[in-house]
mmCIF file with all atom_site columns, C-alpha atoms in Angstrom:
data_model
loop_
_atom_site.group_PDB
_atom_site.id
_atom_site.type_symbol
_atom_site.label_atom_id
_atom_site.label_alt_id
_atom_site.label_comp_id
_atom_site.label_asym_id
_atom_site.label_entity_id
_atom_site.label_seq_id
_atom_site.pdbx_PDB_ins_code
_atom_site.Cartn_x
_atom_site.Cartn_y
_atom_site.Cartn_z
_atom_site.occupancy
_atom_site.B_iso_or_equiv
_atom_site.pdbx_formal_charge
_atom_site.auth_seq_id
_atom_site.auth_comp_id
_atom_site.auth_asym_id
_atom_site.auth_atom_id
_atom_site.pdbx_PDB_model_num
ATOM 1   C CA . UNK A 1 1   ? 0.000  0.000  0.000  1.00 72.00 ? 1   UNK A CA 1
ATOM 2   C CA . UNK A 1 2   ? 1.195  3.184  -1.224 1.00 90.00 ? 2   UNK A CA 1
ATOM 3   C CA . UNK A 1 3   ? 1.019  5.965  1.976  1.00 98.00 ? 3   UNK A CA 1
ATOM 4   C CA . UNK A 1 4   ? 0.956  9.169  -0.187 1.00 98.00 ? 4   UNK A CA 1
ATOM 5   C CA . UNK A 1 5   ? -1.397 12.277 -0.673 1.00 98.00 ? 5   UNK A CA 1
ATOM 6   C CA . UNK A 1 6   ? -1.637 14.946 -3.113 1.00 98.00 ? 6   UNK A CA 1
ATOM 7   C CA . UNK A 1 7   ? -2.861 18.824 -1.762 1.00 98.00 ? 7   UNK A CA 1
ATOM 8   C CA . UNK A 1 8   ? -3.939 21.717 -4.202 1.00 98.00 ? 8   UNK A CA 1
ATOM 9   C CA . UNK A 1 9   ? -4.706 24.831 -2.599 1.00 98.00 ? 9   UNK A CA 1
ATOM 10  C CA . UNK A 1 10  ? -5.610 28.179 -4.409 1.00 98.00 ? 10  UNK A CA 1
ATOM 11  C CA . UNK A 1 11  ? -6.400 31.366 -2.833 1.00 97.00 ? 11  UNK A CA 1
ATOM 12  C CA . UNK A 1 12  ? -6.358 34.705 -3.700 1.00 97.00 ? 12  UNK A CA 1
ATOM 13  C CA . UNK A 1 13  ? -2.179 34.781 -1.882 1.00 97.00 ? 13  UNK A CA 1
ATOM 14  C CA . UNK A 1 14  ? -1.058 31.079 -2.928 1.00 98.00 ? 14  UNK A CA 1
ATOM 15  C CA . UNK A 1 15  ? -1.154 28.467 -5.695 1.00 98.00 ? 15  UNK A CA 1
ATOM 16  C CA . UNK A 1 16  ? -0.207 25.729 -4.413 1.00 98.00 ? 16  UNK A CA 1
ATOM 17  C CA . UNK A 1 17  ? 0.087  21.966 -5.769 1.00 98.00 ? 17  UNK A CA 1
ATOM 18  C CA . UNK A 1 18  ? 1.727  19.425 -3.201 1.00 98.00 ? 18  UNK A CA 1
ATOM 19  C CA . UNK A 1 19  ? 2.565  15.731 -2.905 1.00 98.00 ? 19  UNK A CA 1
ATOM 20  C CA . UNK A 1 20  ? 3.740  13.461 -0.152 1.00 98.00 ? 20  UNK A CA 1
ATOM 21  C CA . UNK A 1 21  ? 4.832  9.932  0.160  1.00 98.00 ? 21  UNK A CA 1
ATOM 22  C CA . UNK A 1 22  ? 5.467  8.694  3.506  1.00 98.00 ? 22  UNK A CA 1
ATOM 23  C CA . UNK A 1 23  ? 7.524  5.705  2.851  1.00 97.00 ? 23  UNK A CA 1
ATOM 24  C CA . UNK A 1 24  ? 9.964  7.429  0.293  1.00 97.00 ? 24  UNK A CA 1
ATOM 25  C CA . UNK A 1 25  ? 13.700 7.739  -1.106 1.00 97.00 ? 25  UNK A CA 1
ATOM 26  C CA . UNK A 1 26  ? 14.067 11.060 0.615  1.00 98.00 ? 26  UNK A CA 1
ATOM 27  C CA . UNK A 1 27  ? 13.641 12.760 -3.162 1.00 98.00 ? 27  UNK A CA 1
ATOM 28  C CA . UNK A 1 28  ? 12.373 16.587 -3.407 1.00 98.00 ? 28  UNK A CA 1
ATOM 29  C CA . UNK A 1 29  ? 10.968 18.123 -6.230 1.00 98.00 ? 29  UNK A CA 1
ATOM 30  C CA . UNK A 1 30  ? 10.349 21.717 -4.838 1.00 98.00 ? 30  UNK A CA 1
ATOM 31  C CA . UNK A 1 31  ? 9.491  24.865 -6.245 1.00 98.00 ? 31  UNK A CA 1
ATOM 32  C CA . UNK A 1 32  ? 8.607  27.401 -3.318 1.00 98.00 ? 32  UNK A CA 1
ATOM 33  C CA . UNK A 1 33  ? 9.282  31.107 -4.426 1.00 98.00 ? 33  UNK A CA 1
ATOM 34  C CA . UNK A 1 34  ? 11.001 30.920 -0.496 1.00 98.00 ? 34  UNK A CA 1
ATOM 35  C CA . UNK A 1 35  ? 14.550 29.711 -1.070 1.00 98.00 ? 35  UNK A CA 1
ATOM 36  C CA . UNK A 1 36  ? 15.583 29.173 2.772  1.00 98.00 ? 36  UNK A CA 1
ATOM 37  C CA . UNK A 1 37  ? 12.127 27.100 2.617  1.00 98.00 ? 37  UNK A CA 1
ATOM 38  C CA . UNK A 1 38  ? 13.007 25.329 0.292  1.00 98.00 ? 38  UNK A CA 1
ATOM 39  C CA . UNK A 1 39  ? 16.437 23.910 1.938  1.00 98.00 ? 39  UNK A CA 1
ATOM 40  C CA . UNK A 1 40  ? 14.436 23.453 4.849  1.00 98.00 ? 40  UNK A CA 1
ATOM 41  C CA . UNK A 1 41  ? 11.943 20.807 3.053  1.00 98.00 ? 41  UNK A CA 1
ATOM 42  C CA . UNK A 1 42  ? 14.902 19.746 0.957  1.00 98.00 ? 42  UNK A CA 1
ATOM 43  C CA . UNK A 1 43  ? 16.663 18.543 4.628  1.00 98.00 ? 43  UNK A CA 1
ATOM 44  C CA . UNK A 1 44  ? 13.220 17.101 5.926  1.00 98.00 ? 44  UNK A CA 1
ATOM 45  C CA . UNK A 1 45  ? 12.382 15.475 2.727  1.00 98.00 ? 45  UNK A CA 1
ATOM 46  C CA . UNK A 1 46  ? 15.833 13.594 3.281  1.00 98.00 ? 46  UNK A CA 1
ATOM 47  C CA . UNK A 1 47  ? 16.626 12.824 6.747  1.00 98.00 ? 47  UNK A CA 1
ATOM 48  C CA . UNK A 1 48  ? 12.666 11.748 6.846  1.00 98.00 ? 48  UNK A CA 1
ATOM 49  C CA . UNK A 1 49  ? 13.271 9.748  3.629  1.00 98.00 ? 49  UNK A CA 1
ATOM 50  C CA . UNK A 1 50  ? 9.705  10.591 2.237  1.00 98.00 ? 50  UNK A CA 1
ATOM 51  C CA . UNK A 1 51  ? 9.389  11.779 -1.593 1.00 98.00 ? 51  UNK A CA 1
ATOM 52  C CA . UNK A 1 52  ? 8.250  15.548 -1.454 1.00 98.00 ? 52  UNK A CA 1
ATOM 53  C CA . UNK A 1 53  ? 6.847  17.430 -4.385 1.00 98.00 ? 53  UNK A CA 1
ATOM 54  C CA . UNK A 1 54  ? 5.553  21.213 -4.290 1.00 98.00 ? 54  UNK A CA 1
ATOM 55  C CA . UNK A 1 55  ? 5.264  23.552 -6.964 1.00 98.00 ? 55  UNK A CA 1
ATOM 56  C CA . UNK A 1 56  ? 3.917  26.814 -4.888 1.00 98.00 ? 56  UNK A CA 1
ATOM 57  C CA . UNK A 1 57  ? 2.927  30.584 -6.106 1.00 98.00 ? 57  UNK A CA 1
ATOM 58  C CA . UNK A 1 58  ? 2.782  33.027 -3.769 1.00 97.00 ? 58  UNK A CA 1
ATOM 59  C CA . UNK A 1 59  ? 2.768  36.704 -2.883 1.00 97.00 ? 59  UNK A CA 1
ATOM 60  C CA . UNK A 1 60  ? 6.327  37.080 -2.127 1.00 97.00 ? 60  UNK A CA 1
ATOM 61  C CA . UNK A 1 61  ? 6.827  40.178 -3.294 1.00 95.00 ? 61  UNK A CA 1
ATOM 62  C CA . UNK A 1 62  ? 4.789  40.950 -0.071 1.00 95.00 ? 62  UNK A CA 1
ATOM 63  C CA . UNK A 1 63  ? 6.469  38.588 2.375  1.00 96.00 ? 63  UNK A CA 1
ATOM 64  C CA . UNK A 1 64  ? 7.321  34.757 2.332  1.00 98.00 ? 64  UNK A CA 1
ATOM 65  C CA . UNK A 1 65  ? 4.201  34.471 5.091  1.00 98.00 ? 65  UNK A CA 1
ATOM 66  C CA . UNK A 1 66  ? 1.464  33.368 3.051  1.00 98.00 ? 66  UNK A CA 1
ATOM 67  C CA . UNK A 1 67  ? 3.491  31.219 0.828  1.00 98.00 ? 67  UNK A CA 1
ATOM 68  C CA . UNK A 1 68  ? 5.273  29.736 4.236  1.00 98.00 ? 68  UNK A CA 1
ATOM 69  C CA . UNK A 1 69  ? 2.331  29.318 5.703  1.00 98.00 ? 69  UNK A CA 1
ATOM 70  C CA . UNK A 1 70  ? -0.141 27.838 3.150  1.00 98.00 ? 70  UNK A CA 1
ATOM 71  C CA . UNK A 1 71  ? 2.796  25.166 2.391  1.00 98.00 ? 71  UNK A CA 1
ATOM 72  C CA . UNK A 1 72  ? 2.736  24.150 6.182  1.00 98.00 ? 72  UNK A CA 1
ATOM 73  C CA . UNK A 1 73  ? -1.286 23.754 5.451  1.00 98.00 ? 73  UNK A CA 1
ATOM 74  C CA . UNK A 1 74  ? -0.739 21.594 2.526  1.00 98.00 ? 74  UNK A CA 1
ATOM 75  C CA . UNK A 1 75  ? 1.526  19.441 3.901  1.00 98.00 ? 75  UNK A CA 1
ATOM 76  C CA . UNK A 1 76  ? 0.294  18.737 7.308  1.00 98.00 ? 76  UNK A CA 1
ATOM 77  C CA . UNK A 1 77  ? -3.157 18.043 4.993  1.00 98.00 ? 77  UNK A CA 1
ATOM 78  C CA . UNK A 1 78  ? -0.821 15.490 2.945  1.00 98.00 ? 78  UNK A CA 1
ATOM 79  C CA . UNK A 1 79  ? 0.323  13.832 6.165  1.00 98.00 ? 79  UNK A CA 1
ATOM 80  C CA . UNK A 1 80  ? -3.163 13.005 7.561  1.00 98.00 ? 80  UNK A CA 1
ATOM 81  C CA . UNK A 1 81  ? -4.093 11.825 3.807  1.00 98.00 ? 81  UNK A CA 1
ATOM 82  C CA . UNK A 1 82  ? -1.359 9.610  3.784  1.00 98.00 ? 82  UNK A CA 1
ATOM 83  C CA . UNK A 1 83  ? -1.212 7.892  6.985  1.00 97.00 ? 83  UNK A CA 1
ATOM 84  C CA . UNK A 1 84  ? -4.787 6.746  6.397  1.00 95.00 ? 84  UNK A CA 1
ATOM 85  C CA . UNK A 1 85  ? -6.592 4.865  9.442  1.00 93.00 ? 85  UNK A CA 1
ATOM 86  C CA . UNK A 1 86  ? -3.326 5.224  11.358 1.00 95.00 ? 86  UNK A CA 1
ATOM 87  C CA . UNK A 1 87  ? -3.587 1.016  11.828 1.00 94.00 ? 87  UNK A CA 1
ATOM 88  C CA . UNK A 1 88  ? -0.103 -0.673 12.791 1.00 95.00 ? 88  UNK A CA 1
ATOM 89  C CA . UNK A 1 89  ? 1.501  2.685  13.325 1.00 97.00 ? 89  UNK A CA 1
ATOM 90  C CA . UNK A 1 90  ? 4.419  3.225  15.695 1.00 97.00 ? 90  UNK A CA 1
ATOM 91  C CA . UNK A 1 91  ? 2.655  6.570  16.732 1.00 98.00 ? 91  UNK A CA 1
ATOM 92  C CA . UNK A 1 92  ? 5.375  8.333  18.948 1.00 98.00 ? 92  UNK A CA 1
ATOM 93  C CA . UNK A 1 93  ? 8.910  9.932  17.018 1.00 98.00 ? 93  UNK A CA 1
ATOM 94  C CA . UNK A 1 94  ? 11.466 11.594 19.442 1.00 98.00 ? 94  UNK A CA 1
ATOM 95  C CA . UNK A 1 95  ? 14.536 12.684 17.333 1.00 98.00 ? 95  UNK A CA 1
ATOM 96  C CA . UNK A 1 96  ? 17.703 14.791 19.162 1.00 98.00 ? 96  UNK A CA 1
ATOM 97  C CA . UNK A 1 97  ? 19.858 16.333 15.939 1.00 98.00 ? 97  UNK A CA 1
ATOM 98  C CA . UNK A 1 98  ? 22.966 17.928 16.371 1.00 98.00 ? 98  UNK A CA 1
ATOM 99  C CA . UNK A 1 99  ? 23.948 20.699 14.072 1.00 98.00 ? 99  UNK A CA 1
ATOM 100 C CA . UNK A 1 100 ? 27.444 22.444 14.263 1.00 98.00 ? 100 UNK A CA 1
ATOM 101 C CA . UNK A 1 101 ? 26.989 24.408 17.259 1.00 98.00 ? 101 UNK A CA 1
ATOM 102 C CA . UNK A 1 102 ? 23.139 23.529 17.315 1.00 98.00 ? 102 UNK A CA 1
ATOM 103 C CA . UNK A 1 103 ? 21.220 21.133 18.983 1.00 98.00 ? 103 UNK A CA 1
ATOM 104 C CA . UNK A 1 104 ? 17.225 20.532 18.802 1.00 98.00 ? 104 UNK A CA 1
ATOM 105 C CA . UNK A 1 105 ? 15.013 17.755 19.514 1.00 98.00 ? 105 UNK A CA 1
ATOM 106 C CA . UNK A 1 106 ? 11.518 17.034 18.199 1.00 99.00 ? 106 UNK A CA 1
ATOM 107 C CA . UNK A 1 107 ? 9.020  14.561 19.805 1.00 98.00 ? 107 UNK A CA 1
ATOM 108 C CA . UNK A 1 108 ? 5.751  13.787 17.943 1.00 98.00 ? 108 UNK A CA 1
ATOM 109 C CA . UNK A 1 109 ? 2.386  12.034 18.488 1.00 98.00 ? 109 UNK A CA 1
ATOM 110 C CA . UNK A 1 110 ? 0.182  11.389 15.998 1.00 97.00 ? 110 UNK A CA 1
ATOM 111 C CA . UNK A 1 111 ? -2.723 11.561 18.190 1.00 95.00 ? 111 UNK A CA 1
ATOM 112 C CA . UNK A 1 112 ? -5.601 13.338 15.928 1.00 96.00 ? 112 UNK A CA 1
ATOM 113 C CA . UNK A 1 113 ? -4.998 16.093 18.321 1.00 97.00 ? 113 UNK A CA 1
ATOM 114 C CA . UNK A 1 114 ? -3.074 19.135 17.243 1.00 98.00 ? 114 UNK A CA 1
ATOM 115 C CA . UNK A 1 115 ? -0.804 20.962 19.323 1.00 98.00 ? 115 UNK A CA 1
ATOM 116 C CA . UNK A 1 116 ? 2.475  22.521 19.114 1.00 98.00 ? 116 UNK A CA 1
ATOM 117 C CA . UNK A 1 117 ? 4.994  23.441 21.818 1.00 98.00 ? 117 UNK A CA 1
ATOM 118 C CA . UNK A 1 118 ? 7.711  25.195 20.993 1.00 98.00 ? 118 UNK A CA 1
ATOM 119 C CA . UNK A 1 119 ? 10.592 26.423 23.236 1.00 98.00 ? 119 UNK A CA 1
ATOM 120 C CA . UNK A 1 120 ? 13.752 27.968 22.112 1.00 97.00 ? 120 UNK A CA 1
ATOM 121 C CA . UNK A 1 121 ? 14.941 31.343 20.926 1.00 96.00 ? 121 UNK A CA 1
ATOM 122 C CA . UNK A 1 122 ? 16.483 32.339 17.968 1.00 98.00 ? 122 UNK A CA 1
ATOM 123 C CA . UNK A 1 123 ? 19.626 34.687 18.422 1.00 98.00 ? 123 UNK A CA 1
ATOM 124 C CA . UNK A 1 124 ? 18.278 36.517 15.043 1.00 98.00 ? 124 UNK A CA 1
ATOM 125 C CA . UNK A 1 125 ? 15.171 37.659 13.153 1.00 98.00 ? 125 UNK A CA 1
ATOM 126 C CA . UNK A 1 126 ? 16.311 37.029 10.034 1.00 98.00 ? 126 UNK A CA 1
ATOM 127 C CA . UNK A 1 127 ? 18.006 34.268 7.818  1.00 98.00 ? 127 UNK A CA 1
ATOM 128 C CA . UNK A 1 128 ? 19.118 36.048 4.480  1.00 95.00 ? 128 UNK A CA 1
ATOM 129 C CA . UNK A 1 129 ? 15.405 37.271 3.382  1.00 95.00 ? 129 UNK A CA 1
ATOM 130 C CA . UNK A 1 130 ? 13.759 34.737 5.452  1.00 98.00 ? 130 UNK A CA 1
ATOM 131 C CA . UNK A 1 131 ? 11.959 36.204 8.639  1.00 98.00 ? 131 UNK A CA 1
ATOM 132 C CA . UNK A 1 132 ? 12.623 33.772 11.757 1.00 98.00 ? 132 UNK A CA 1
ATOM 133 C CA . UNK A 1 133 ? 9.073  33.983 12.800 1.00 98.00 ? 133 UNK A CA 1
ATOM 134 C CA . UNK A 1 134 ? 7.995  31.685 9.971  1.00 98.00 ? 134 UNK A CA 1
ATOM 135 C CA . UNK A 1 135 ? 9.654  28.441 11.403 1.00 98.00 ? 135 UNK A CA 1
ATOM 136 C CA . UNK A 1 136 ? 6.748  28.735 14.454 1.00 98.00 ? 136 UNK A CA 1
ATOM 137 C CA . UNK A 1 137 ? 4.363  29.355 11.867 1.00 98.00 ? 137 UNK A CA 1
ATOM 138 C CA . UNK A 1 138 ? 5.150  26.595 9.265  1.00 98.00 ? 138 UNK A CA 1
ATOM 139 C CA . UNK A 1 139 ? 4.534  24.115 12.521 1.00 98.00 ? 139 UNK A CA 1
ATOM 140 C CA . UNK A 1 140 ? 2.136  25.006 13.841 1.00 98.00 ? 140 UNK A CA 1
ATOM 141 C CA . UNK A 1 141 ? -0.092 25.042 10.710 1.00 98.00 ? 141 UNK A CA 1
ATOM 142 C CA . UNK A 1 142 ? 2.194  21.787 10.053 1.00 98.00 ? 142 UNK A CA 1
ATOM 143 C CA . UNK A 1 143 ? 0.671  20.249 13.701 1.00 98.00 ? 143 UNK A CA 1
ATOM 144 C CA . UNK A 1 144 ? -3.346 21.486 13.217 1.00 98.00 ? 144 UNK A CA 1
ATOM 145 C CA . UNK A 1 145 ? -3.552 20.053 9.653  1.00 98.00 ? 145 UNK A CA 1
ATOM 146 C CA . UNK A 1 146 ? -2.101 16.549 10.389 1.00 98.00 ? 146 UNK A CA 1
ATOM 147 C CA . UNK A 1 147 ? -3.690 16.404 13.763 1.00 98.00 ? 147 UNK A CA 1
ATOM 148 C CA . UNK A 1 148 ? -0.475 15.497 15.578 1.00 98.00 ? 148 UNK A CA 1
ATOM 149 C CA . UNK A 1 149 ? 0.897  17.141 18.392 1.00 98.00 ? 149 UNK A CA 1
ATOM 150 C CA . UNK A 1 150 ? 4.369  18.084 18.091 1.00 98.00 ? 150 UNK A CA 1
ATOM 151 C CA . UNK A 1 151 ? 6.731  19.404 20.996 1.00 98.00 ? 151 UNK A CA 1
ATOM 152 C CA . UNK A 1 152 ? 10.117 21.300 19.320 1.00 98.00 ? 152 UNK A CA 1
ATOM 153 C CA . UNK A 1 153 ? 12.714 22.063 22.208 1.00 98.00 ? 153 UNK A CA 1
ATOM 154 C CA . UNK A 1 154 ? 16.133 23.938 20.909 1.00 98.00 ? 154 UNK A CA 1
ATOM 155 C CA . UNK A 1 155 ? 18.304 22.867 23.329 1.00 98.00 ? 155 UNK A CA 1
ATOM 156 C CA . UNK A 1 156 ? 20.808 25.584 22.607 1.00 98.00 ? 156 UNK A CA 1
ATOM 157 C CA . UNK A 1 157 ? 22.508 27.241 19.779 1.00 98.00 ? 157 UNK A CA 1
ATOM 158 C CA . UNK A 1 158 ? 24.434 30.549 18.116 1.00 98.00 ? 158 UNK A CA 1
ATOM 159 C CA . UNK A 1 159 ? 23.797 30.542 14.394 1.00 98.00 ? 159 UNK A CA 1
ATOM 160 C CA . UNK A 1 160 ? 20.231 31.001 13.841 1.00 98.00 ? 160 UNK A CA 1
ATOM 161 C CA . UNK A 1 161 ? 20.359 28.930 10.443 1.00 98.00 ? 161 UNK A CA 1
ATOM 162 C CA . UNK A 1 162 ? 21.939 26.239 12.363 1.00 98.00 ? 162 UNK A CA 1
ATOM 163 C CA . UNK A 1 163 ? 19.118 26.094 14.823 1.00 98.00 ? 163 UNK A CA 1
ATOM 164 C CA . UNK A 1 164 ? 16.152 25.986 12.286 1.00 98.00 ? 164 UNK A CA 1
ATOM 165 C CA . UNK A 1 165 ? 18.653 23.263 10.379 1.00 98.00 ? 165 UNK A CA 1
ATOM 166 C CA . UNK A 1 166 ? 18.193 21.018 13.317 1.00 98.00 ? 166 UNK A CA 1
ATOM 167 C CA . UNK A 1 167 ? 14.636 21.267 14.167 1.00 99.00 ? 167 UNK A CA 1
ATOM 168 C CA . UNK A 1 168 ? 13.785 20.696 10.607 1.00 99.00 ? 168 UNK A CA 1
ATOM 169 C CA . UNK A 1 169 ? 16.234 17.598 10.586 1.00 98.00 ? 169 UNK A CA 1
ATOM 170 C CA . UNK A 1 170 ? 14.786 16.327 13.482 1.00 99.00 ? 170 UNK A CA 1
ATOM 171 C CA . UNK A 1 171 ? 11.294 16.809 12.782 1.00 99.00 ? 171 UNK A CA 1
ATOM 172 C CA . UNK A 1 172 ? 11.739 14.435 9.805  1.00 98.00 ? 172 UNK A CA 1
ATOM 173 C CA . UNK A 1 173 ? 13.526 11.861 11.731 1.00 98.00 ? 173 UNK A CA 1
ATOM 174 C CA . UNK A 1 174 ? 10.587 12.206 14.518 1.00 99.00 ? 174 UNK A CA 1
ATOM 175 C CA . UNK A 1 175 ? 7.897  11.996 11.948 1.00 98.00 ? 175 UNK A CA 1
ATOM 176 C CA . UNK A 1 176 ? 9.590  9.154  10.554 1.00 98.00 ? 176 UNK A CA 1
ATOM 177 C CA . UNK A 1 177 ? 9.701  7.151  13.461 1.00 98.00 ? 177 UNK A CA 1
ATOM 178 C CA . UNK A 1 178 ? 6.172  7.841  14.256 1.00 98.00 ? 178 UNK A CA 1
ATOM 179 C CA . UNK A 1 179 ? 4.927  6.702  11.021 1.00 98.00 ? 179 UNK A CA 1
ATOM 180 C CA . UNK A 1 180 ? 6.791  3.833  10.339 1.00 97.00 ? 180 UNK A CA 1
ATOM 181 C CA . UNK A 1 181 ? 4.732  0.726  10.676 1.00 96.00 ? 181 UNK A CA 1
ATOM 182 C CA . UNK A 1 182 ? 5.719  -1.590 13.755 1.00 94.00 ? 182 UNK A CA 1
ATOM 183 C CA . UNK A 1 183 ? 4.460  -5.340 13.104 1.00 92.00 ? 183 UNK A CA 1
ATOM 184 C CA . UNK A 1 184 ? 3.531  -5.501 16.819 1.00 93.00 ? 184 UNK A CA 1
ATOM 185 C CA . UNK A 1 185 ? 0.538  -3.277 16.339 1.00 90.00 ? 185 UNK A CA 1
ATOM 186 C CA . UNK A 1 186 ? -1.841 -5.392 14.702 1.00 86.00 ? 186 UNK A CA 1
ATOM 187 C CA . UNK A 1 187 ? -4.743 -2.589 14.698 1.00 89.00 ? 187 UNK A CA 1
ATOM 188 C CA . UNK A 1 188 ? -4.079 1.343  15.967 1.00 88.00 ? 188 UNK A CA 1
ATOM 189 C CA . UNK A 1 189 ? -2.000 2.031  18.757 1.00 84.00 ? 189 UNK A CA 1
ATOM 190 C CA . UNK A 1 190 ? -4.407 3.399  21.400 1.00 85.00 ? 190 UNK A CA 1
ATOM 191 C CA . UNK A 1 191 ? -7.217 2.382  23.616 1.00 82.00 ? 191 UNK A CA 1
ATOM 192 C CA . UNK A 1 192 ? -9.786 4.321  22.564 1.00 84.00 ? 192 UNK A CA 1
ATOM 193 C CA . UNK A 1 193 ? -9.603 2.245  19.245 1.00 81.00 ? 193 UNK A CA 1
ATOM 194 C CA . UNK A 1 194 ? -9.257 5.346  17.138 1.00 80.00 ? 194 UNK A CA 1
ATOM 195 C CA . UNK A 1 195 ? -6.958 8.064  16.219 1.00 83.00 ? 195 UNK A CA 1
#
């Protein structure tokens, strides 16, 4: 069984086409208009080894929020498609990634409910073009769309690309633990008999 899902989203800020495959070679086809974005789904789409396709439009010559933002949507919609009934699931990811002087852990549940904690500080607002703010808003629209909750804790770090670097790297990792399918489960991982 194939675990993918295919998002289009058009608004009046974003065109957006977008497809996910869960149990992937870690190969990105992406086209955001955000190019510090786009290395940040390039790293996920790898260290997660999912496939990852996006070809977005967006109002950038505004800011890289709506575009940012609407791809967070997508994808977190593309998750949830993918992962299906949820049956046989491993559920839980925790992934600690190191990067240079950077380190940042991600723990996920995919629970059906969303939530996102996030604790750290970024030493900067900006990354080249890309305004810092952004990473807390591309998860947390990541989180509500697939239902999951996801906890990101920066342990510590000095360079601000660095930082984001990890959490991205380790979000993948988490989300690939979580998803993968563990024989042991012969139906979905919780006793309420639904997720």
């Amino acid at each position: 069984m194939m675990r993918t899902a295919t998002i289009k989203r058009v608004t009046n800020e974003t065109q957006i086409e977008l497809s996910f495959t869960i149990d992937g070679e870690g190969k990105a086809e992406l086209e955001t208009g955000v190019p510090f974005l786009t290395h940040m789904l390039d790293l996920f789409t790898k260290h997660g080894h999912f496939n990852l396709f996006v070809h977005a439009k967006g109002d950038t010559h505004i800011d890289d929020h709506h575009t940012t933002e609407d791809i967070g949507i997508c994808l977190g919609q593309a998750i949830r498609e993918a992962l299906g009934d949820k049956k046989g699931i491993k559920r839980y990811g925790n992934a600690l990634v190191p990067m240079d002087d950077a380190l940042a852990q991600v723990v996920i549940d995919v629970s059906n409910r969303p939530h996102l904690e996030f604790r750290g500080q970024f030493p900067s607002e900006k990354v080249g073009t890309f305004d810092v703010e952004l990473v807390h808003e591309f998860l947390w629209k990541l989180a509500l769309e697939a239902r999951m909750n996801v906890h990101v804790i920066i342990h510590y770090g000095r360079n601000t690309h660095h930082m984001i670097e990890a959490v991205f790297k380790a979000l993948a990792r988490a989300l690939d633990e979580a998803t993968m399918i563990d024989p042991r489960v012969k139906s979905v991982p919780s006793t309420k008999g639904m997720l």
